[in-house]
Coordinates of C-alpha atoms in Angstrom, one line a residue:
Chain A
M1 CA 22.3 34.3 23.6
G2 CA 20.5 35.2 20.5
T3 CA 20.2 38.4 18.5
A4 CA 16.6 39.0 19.6
F5 CA 17.5 38.4 23.2
L6 CA 20.2 41.0 23.1
A7 CA 17.9 43.4 21.2
A8 CA 15.4 43.2 24.1
A9 CA 18.1 45.1 26.1
E10 CA 18.7 47.3 23.1
L11 CA 22.0 45.7 22.4
D12 CA 23.4 44.7 19.0
D13 CA 24.7 41.1 18.6
T14 CA 28.4 41.8 19.2
L15 CA 30.9 40.1 21.4
D16 CA 31.2 43.2 23.6
N17 CA 27.4 43.2 24.0
H18 CA 27.4 39.5 25.0
F19 CA 29.7 40.4 27.8
R20 CA 27.5 43.4 28.6
M21 CA 24.5 41.2 28.8
A22 CA 26.3 38.7 30.9
G23 CA 27.0 41.5 33.3
I24 CA 23.4 42.7 33.4
L25 CA 22.3 39.1 34.2
G26 CA 25.1 38.4 36.7
L27 CA 26.5 35.5 34.8
D28 CA 29.7 33.7 35.7
M29 CA 30.1 31.9 32.4
I30 CA 29.5 32.5 28.7
C31 CA 29.2 30.1 25.9
L32 CA 30.3 31.3 22.4
P33 CA 29.4 29.2 19.4
V34 CA 32.5 29.2 17.1
T35 CA 33.0 28.1 13.5
D36 CA 35.8 27.9 11.0
R37 CA 33.4 28.4 8.2
L38 CA 33.4 32.1 7.2
G39 CA 30.0 33.5 6.8
A40 CA 28.2 30.6 8.5
T41 CA 25.1 31.6 10.3
L42 CA 22.8 30.0 12.8
S43 CA 20.1 32.5 11.8
G44 CA 17.4 29.8 11.8
L45 CA 18.0 29.3 15.4
G46 CA 18.3 33.1 16.1
Y47 CA 21.9 33.2 17.2
R48 CA 25.2 33.7 15.5
Y49 CA 28.5 32.0 15.2
F50 CA 31.8 33.7 16.4
E51 CA 35.1 33.4 14.7
I52 CA 38.0 31.7 16.5
S53 CA 39.8 35.1 16.9
H54 CA 36.9 36.3 19.0
L55 CA 37.9 33.7 21.7
K56 CA 41.1 35.5 22.3
T57 CA 39.3 38.8 22.8
A58 CA 36.8 37.1 25.0
Q59 CA 39.5 35.5 27.1
A60 CA 41.4 38.8 27.4
K61 CA 38.3 40.3 29.1
K62 CA 38.9 37.9 32.1
S63 CA 35.6 38.8 33.6
L64 CA 33.9 35.5 32.8
F65 CA 34.6 31.8 32.3
V66 CA 34.5 31.4 28.5
A67 CA 33.4 28.1 26.8
A68 CA 33.8 27.6 23.1
V69 CA 30.8 25.8 21.6
V70 CA 31.7 23.6 18.6
D71 CA 29.3 21.7 16.4
G72 CA 30.3 18.0 16.5
P73 CA 30.7 16.1 13.2
F74 CA 27.3 14.5 13.6
Q75 CA 25.7 17.9 14.0
S76 CA 27.7 19.2 11.1
L77 CA 26.3 16.5 8.9
V78 CA 22.8 17.2 10.0
N79 CA 23.4 21.0 9.4
G80 CA 24.5 20.2 5.9
M81 CA 22.2 17.4 4.8
G82 CA 19.1 18.0 6.9
L83 CA 18.2 15.6 9.7
M84 CA 15.8 13.3 7.7
E85 CA 18.3 12.9 4.9
M86 CA 21.1 12.2 7.3
I87 CA 19.1 9.6 9.1
K88 CA 18.0 7.9 5.9
G89 CA 21.5 8.0 4.6
W90 CA 22.7 6.3 7.8
V91 CA 20.2 3.3 7.2
K92 CA 20.7 3.2 3.4
N93 CA 24.3 4.1 2.7
K94 CA 26.2 3.7 6.0
N95 CA 29.6 3.4 4.5
D96 CA 29.2 6.6 2.5
L97 CA 28.1 8.5 5.6
V98 CA 31.0 7.2 7.6
R99 CA 33.4 8.5 5.0
V100 CA 31.8 12.0 5.1
Y101 CA 31.7 11.8 8.9
D102 CA 35.4 11.1 9.0
R103 CA 36.1 14.1 7.0
E104 CA 34.1 16.2 9.3
K105 CA 35.7 14.6 12.3
Q106 CA 39.2 15.8 11.1
R107 CA 37.8 19.3 10.5
V108 CA 36.2 19.6 13.9
L109 CA 39.2 18.3 15.7
K110 CA 41.3 21.0 14.0
L111 CA 38.8 23.5 15.1
I112 CA 38.9 22.3 18.7
S113 CA 42.7 22.6 18.6
Q114 CA 42.4 26.2 17.3
C115 CA 40.0 27.0 20.2
L116 CA 42.5 25.5 22.6
E117 CA 45.3 27.6 21.2
E118 CA 43.4 30.6 22.2
G119 CA 43.6 29.5 25.8
I120 CA 39.9 28.5 26.1
P121 CA 39.3 26.6 29.4
A122 CA 36.3 24.6 28.2
V123 CA 34.9 23.3 25.0
V124 CA 31.3 22.3 24.5
I125 CA 30.8 19.8 21.7
A126 CA 27.2 20.2 20.4
D127 CA 26.0 17.1 18.7
D128 CA 22.2 16.5 18.8
L129 CA 22.3 12.7 19.0
A130 CA 18.8 12.3 20.4
V131 CA 15.3 13.6 20.5
D132 CA 12.9 13.5 23.3
Q133 CA 12.0 9.8 22.7
G134 CA 15.7 8.8 22.7
P135 CA 18.7 8.4 20.4
L136 CA 18.3 9.1 16.8
I137 CA 20.2 6.0 15.8
S138 CA 21.2 3.0 18.0
P139 CA 23.8 3.5 20.8
A140 CA 25.8 0.8 19.0
D141 CA 25.8 2.7 15.7
I142 CA 26.6 5.9 17.6
D143 CA 29.5 4.1 19.2
G144 CA 30.8 2.9 15.9
L145 CA 30.4 6.3 14.2
C146 CA 31.2 8.8 16.9
S147 CA 33.4 7.2 19.7
S148 CA 36.8 7.7 18.0
F149 CA 36.0 11.4 17.5
Y150 CA 35.0 11.9 21.1
K151 CA 37.9 10.1 22.5
D152 CA 40.3 12.0 20.3
A153 CA 38.6 15.3 21.2
A154 CA 38.7 14.5 25.0
D155 CA 42.5 13.7 24.7
R156 CA 43.3 16.9 23.0
I157 CA 41.2 19.0 25.3
H158 CA 42.5 17.4 28.5
K159 CA 46.1 17.7 27.4
A160 CA 45.5 21.4 27.1
N161 CA 44.2 21.3 30.7
A162 CA 40.7 22.3 29.5
S163 CA 37.4 20.7 30.2
V164 CA 35.1 19.0 27.6
L165 CA 31.3 19.0 27.9
L166 CA 28.8 17.3 25.6
H167 CA 25.6 19.0 24.5
S168 CA 22.9 16.9 23.0
C169 CA 19.2 17.7 22.8
G170 CA 16.7 15.0 23.9
N171 CA 16.7 12.0 26.1
I172 CA 20.4 10.8 26.3
T173 CA 19.9 8.3 29.2
R174 CA 20.6 5.3 26.9
L175 CA 23.8 7.0 25.7
M176 CA 25.4 7.4 29.1
P177 CA 27.7 4.4 29.1
L178 CA 29.1 5.8 25.8
I179 CA 29.4 9.3 27.0
I180 CA 31.3 8.1 30.1
S181 CA 33.6 6.1 27.9
W182 CA 34.2 9.3 25.9
R183 CA 35.6 10.8 29.1
M184 CA 33.4 13.9 29.0
D185 CA 33.8 16.1 32.0
G186 CA 30.1 17.1 32.0
L187 CA 26.9 17.7 30.1
A188 CA 25.9 21.1 28.8
A189 CA 22.4 22.4 28.2
V190 CA 20.9 19.1 28.9
Q191 CA 17.0 18.9 29.2
H192 CA 15.8 17.8 32.6
G193 CA 12.3 17.4 31.4
V194 CA 13.3 14.2 29.5
N195 CA 16.3 13.2 31.6
D196 CA 16.8 12.6 35.3
L197 CA 19.8 15.0 35.8
F198 CA 20.5 13.5 39.2
K199 CA 21.0 10.1 37.7
L200 CA 23.0 11.4 34.8
K201 CA 25.3 13.2 37.3
K202 CA 25.6 10.1 39.4
H203 CA 26.5 8.0 36.2
M204 CA 29.2 10.5 35.4
G205 CA 30.8 10.6 38.8
P206 CA 31.4 13.2 41.5
G207 CA 33.9 15.3 39.5
S208 CA 31.5 15.8 36.6
V209 CA 29.5 19.0 35.9
I210 CA 26.0 19.5 34.7
L211 CA 24.9 22.7 33.0
G212 CA 21.2 22.9 32.9
G213 CA 18.1 23.3 35.0
I214 CA 16.3 25.9 32.9
D215 CA 14.3 24.0 30.3
A216 CA 12.3 25.9 27.6
E217 CA 9.1 25.5 29.6
L218 CA 10.5 27.6 32.5
L219 CA 11.1 30.4 30.2
E220 CA 7.3 30.7 29.7
P221 CA 5.9 33.8 31.5
N222 CA 3.5 31.7 33.6
P223 CA 5.0 28.3 33.9
S224 CA 2.8 25.5 35.4
D225 CA 3.2 24.2 38.9
E226 CA 4.7 21.0 37.5
V227 CA 7.5 22.9 35.6
L228 CA 8.3 25.0 38.7
S229 CA 8.5 21.9 41.0
G230 CA 10.7 20.3 38.3
F231 CA 13.1 23.3 38.5
K232 CA 13.0 23.2 42.3
R233 CA 13.8 19.5 42.2
V234 CA 16.8 19.9 40.1
L235 CA 18.2 22.5 42.4
T236 CA 17.5 20.7 45.6
R237 CA 18.9 17.5 44.3
L238 CA 21.9 18.7 42.5
V239 CA 23.2 21.7 44.4
P240 CA 24.1 19.9 47.6
G241 CA 26.7 17.7 45.8
G242 CA 28.0 20.6 43.7
G243 CA 29.0 20.4 40.1
I244 CA 25.8 22.1 38.7
I245 CA 25.9 25.3 36.6
L246 CA 22.6 26.9 36.2
G247 CA 21.9 27.5 32.6
S248 CA 19.3 27.1 29.9
S249 CA 18.9 23.9 28.0
S250 CA 17.9 25.9 24.9
G251 CA 19.4 28.9 23.2
L252 CA 18.1 32.2 24.5
Y253 CA 16.9 33.3 21.1
D254 CA 13.7 35.2 22.1
G255 CA 13.6 38.7 23.5
R256 CA 10.8 37.7 25.8
F257 CA 13.1 35.4 27.7
L258 CA 15.1 38.4 29.2
S259 CA 12.7 39.2 31.9
R260 CA 12.1 35.5 32.6
I261 CA 15.8 34.8 33.0
K262 CA 16.1 37.5 35.6
E263 CA 13.1 36.1 37.5
I264 CA 14.5 32.6 37.2
H265 CA 17.9 33.7 38.6
A266 CA 16.1 35.4 41.5
M267 CA 14.1 32.2 42.1
A268 CA 17.2 30.0 42.0
Q269 CA 19.0 32.4 44.4
A270 CA 16.1 32.3 46.9
L271 CA 15.9 28.5 46.6
S272 CA 19.7 27.9 46.9
E273 CA 19.8 29.9 50.1
G274 CA 17.9 27.2 51.9
I275 CA 19.9 24.4 50.4
P276 CA 23.0 23.2 52.3
F277 CA 26.1 22.7 50.0
Chain B
M1 CA -3.1 -14.3 -7.9
T2 CA -2.5 -14.2 -4.2
G3 CA 1.3 -14.3 -3.9
I4 CA 1.1 -15.0 -0.1
T5 CA 4.7 -16.0 0.2
E6 CA 5.8 -12.8 -1.6
L7 CA 3.5 -10.8 0.5
K8 CA 4.8 -12.2 3.7
T9 CA 8.3 -11.6 2.4
L10 CA 7.4 -8.0 1.7
S11 CA 6.3 -7.5 5.3
A12 CA 9.5 -9.1 6.5
R13 CA 11.7 -6.8 4.2
I14 CA 9.9 -3.7 5.4
A15 CA 10.3 -4.9 9.1
E16 CA 14.0 -5.3 8.3
L17 CA 14.2 -1.8 6.7
D18 CA 15.5 -3.4 3.5
E19 CA 14.4 -0.8 1.1
D20 CA 15.9 -2.1 -2.1
N21 CA 14.3 -5.6 -1.8
A22 CA 11.0 -4.4 -0.5
L23 CA 10.6 -2.0 -3.5
A24 CA 11.8 -4.7 -6.0
L25 CA 9.4 -7.2 -4.6
T26 CA 6.5 -4.7 -4.8
R27 CA 7.3 -3.9 -8.4
Q28 CA 7.4 -7.6 -9.2
M29 CA 4.1 -8.3 -7.4
I30 CA 2.4 -5.5 -9.4
L31 CA 3.7 -7.1 -12.6
D32 CA 2.5 -10.5 -11.4
G33 CA -1.0 -9.0 -10.9
V34 CA -1.1 -9.4 -7.1
D35 CA -4.1 -7.5 -5.6
P36 CA -2.8 -4.1 -4.7
L37 CA -5.0 -4.0 -1.6
R38 CA -3.1 -7.1 -0.3
I39 CA 0.2 -5.3 -1.0
I40 CA -0.9 -2.4 1.1
E41 CA -2.2 -4.7 3.8
F42 CA 1.0 -6.7 4.1
S43 CA 3.1 -3.6 3.9
H44 CA 1.2 -2.3 6.9
K45 CA 2.0 -5.5 8.7
G46 CA 5.7 -4.7 8.1
I47 CA 5.3 -1.1 9.3
T48 CA 3.4 -2.4 12.4
E49 CA 6.3 -4.7 13.2
V50 CA 8.7 -1.7 12.9
G51 CA 6.6 0.1 15.4
V52 CA 6.7 -2.8 17.8
R53 CA 10.5 -3.0 17.4
Y54 CA 10.7 0.7 18.1
E55 CA 8.6 0.5 21.2
N56 CA 10.6 -2.5 22.5
G57 CA 13.8 -0.5 22.0
I58 CA 15.2 -2.6 19.1
Y59 CA 14.7 0.2 16.6
F60 CA 15.4 3.9 17.1
I61 CA 14.1 7.0 15.4
S62 CA 16.1 6.2 12.3
G63 CA 14.0 3.0 11.9
L64 CA 10.8 4.9 12.1
V65 CA 11.9 7.4 9.5
M66 CA 13.3 4.8 7.2
A67 CA 10.2 2.6 7.4
G68 CA 8.1 5.7 6.6
E69 CA 10.3 6.3 3.5
I70 CA 9.8 2.8 2.3
M71 CA 6.2 2.7 2.8
E72 CA 5.7 6.0 1.1
Q73 CA 7.4 4.7 -2.0
I74 CA 5.3 1.6 -2.0
S75 CA 2.2 3.6 -1.6
R76 CA 3.2 5.8 -4.5
M77 CA 3.4 2.7 -6.7
V78 CA 0.4 0.9 -5.4
L79 CA -2.2 3.5 -4.4
P80 CA -2.9 4.6 -8.0
L81 CA -3.9 1.1 -8.7
T82 CA -6.5 1.2 -6.0
M83 CA -8.2 4.4 -7.0
G84 CA -11.8 4.1 -6.1
G85 CA -11.2 0.9 -4.2
P86 CA -12.0 0.3 -0.6
S87 CA -8.4 1.0 0.5
R88 CA -9.0 4.7 -0.1
K89 CA -11.0 4.7 3.1
A90 CA -8.1 3.3 5.1
V91 CA -6.0 6.4 4.7
G92 CA -6.6 10.0 5.3
R93 CA -5.4 13.5 4.3
I94 CA -3.4 15.4 6.9
I95 CA -2.1 18.9 6.9
L96 CA 0.9 19.3 9.3
G97 CA 2.7 22.5 10.4
T98 CA 4.7 24.0 13.2
V99 CA 2.7 27.0 14.6
E100 CA 3.8 30.6 14.1
G101 CA 6.7 31.6 16.4
D102 CA 8.1 28.1 16.6
I103 CA 10.8 26.8 14.3
H104 CA 11.2 23.3 15.5
Y105 CA 10.8 20.7 12.8
I106 CA 12.4 17.5 13.9
G107 CA 9.3 15.9 15.7
K108 CA 7.1 17.1 13.0
D109 CA 9.2 15.5 10.3
I110 CA 9.4 12.3 12.1
F111 CA 5.7 12.2 12.6
K112 CA 5.2 13.0 8.9
A113 CA 7.5 10.1 7.8
F114 CA 5.6 7.7 9.9
L115 CA 2.2 9.0 8.8
Q116 CA 3.3 8.6 5.3
G117 CA 4.5 5.2 6.2
H118 CA 1.0 4.3 7.3
G119 CA -0.6 5.4 4.1
F120 CA -1.6 8.9 5.0
A121 CA -1.3 11.7 2.4
V122 CA 0.5 14.5 4.2
H123 CA 0.8 18.1 3.2
D124 CA 3.6 19.7 5.2
L125 CA 3.4 23.5 5.6
G126 CA 6.7 23.7 7.3
V127 CA 7.6 25.7 10.4
D128 CA 6.5 29.1 11.8
V129 CA 3.2 28.8 10.0
P130 CA 0.8 31.6 10.4
K131 CA -2.9 30.8 11.0
S132 CA -3.9 32.2 7.6
L133 CA -1.7 29.6 5.8
F134 CA -3.4 26.8 7.8
L135 CA -6.7 28.2 6.7
S136 CA -5.9 28.5 3.1
A137 CA -4.3 25.1 3.1
I138 CA -7.6 23.6 4.5
H139 CA -9.4 25.2 1.6
E140 CA -7.0 23.8 -0.8
Y141 CA -6.3 20.3 0.5
K142 CA -9.5 19.5 2.4
P143 CA -7.7 17.5 5.1
D144 CA -9.3 14.9 7.3
I145 CA -7.0 16.0 10.1
V146 CA -4.9 19.1 10.8
G147 CA -1.8 18.4 13.0
F148 CA 0.0 21.2 14.8
S149 CA 3.6 20.9 16.1
C150 CA 4.3 23.1 19.1
L151 CA 7.5 22.5 21.0
I152 CA 8.0 25.7 23.0
S153 CA 5.7 26.9 25.7
T154 CA 5.9 30.5 24.5
C155 CA 4.0 29.3 21.4
I156 CA 1.1 27.8 23.3
D157 CA -0.9 31.0 22.8
S158 CA -0.1 30.9 19.1
L159 CA -1.4 27.4 18.8
K160 CA -4.6 28.3 20.8
E161 CA -5.1 31.3 18.5
T162 CA -4.5 29.3 15.3
I163 CA -7.1 26.6 16.3
S164 CA -9.5 29.2 17.4
H165 CA -9.1 31.1 14.1
L166 CA -9.6 27.9 12.2
R167 CA -12.7 26.8 14.1
A168 CA -14.2 30.2 13.5
N169 CA -13.4 30.5 9.8
V170 CA -13.3 27.0 8.3
P171 CA -16.8 26.4 6.6
P172 CA -18.6 23.4 8.0
D173 CA -18.3 21.4 4.8
L174 CA -14.5 21.7 5.0
A175 CA -14.2 21.2 8.8
P176 CA -11.5 18.5 9.5
R177 CA -12.5 15.5 11.6
A178 CA -9.9 16.5 14.2
Y179 CA -7.4 19.0 15.2
L180 CA -4.3 17.2 16.6
A181 CA -1.7 19.1 18.7
G182 CA 1.7 17.4 19.0
G183 CA 4.9 18.2 20.9
R184 CA 6.7 17.5 24.2
L185 CA 4.6 19.9 26.2
M186 CA 1.3 18.3 25.3
N187 CA -1.0 16.8 27.9
K188 CA -4.7 16.8 28.5
R189 CA -4.8 20.2 30.1
I190 CA -2.9 22.0 27.4
C191 CA -5.0 20.2 24.8
D192 CA -8.2 21.6 26.5
V193 CA -6.5 25.1 26.8
V194 CA -5.7 25.3 23.1
G195 CA -8.9 23.8 21.9
A196 CA -7.5 20.8 20.1
D197 CA -9.5 17.6 19.8
L198 CA -6.4 15.4 20.4
S199 CA -2.9 15.7 21.6
T200 CA 0.2 13.5 21.7
T201 CA 3.8 13.6 22.7
D202 CA 4.8 10.6 20.6
S203 CA 4.9 9.9 16.9
M204 CA 3.6 6.4 17.2
E205 CA 0.7 7.3 19.4
G206 CA -0.1 10.1 17.0
V207 CA -0.4 7.7 14.1
R208 CA -2.7 5.5 16.1
L209 CA -4.8 8.6 17.0
C210 CA -5.1 9.5 13.3
Q211 CA -6.0 5.9 12.5
K212 CA -8.7 6.0 15.1
V213 CA -10.0 9.3 13.8
M214 CA -10.3 7.9 10.3
S215 CA -12.0 4.7 11.4
D216 CA -14.5 6.4 13.7

């Protein structure tokens, strides 16, 4: 939830107010982006990072399922270098980039451990590995670069009896064999406009979870029939098998989204009542 | 001097995304007096092959971006040698920007890299660009095409307003040949609603549309 989103309900962007807003919206789960970098901001995207200590406070409230959102090493490199430089660097100086990635990997693994020490039941690793057209670099390269991190992270998180979900923007269909090999428990904030969520869920197996269903287009005040039927399709196909958490595939950074989210929840409620679990 | 072997090698080096050798070969061919237009022509063959490999799933976004980077550097070396020559008609001037209210840049930057790779001169206005900035940029850069990136549906109105503002305020002698709207949301219906001439959801298709506009 972004600063402007909270402001639409006349709330400042504080941890307490995130919980207050969750109450207003009737949420069961809250995702908090965390960082170990003091003063780091996500202001360009309209939402903030929390400090690790906030996780303990959030957990103590016991009112919601709390997930920590941690930028993966790939995303950290993109944040630091810019996407275009990162991509060009990968083609031109692969070895240099691997070295930087490995340093980031150690830092992110430590951050994940710190989150787990706060008793967090789930970690979302946010790594934008794809755009709408598909992966940014080849699946084989992603395997070589990222797999050891993801496997280490999954081990760590599972040993703490927590769950690990992957968030990537874009079309991740071609990355599914890798994601499965990384032993992710689910996918978070995944776009159904460019992915078939039903197929992704099937790939991942019956115990997996998909957090999504609300693509950016649905947040529009008057979405098209196509967008509405896409939303309906996600619910009717995924709800019966279980393992879906209704959530947005983009950050809620705009104050205008507040009234829409309420409408979407009501729509989902109405639709779900007719769907057998 | 034709240098056909070198020219074919240049195409191959670009297709392989081998920046160092492609640039070294270009420098050498310039020194050897190879016709700069032929260098551009064979560079484009290399870029076209990159596009084919991307569409066949052999290359990924990184390939498109890297090919654009190589081509831009080659163009920077070669185009000044062709000033006034016929190749100037093969490229166009494009202004790109993400419309006001939208801060997404990835698709725009990929499109920009590939346009540059195909010899277009691109002036990037960045993200969250107000309509007034598009207008002043048209006055300053006199583009052939104005490209708008719009990824989020809440900014469709902003896109529509921007194009409407430009159509109403750009003097006829500065009017671009086309207003092109890009982004995942785009389709014929939205293209009509916002008043764009063309729309695309794909960088490669976007380049082809721009080439077509320039050749019409």
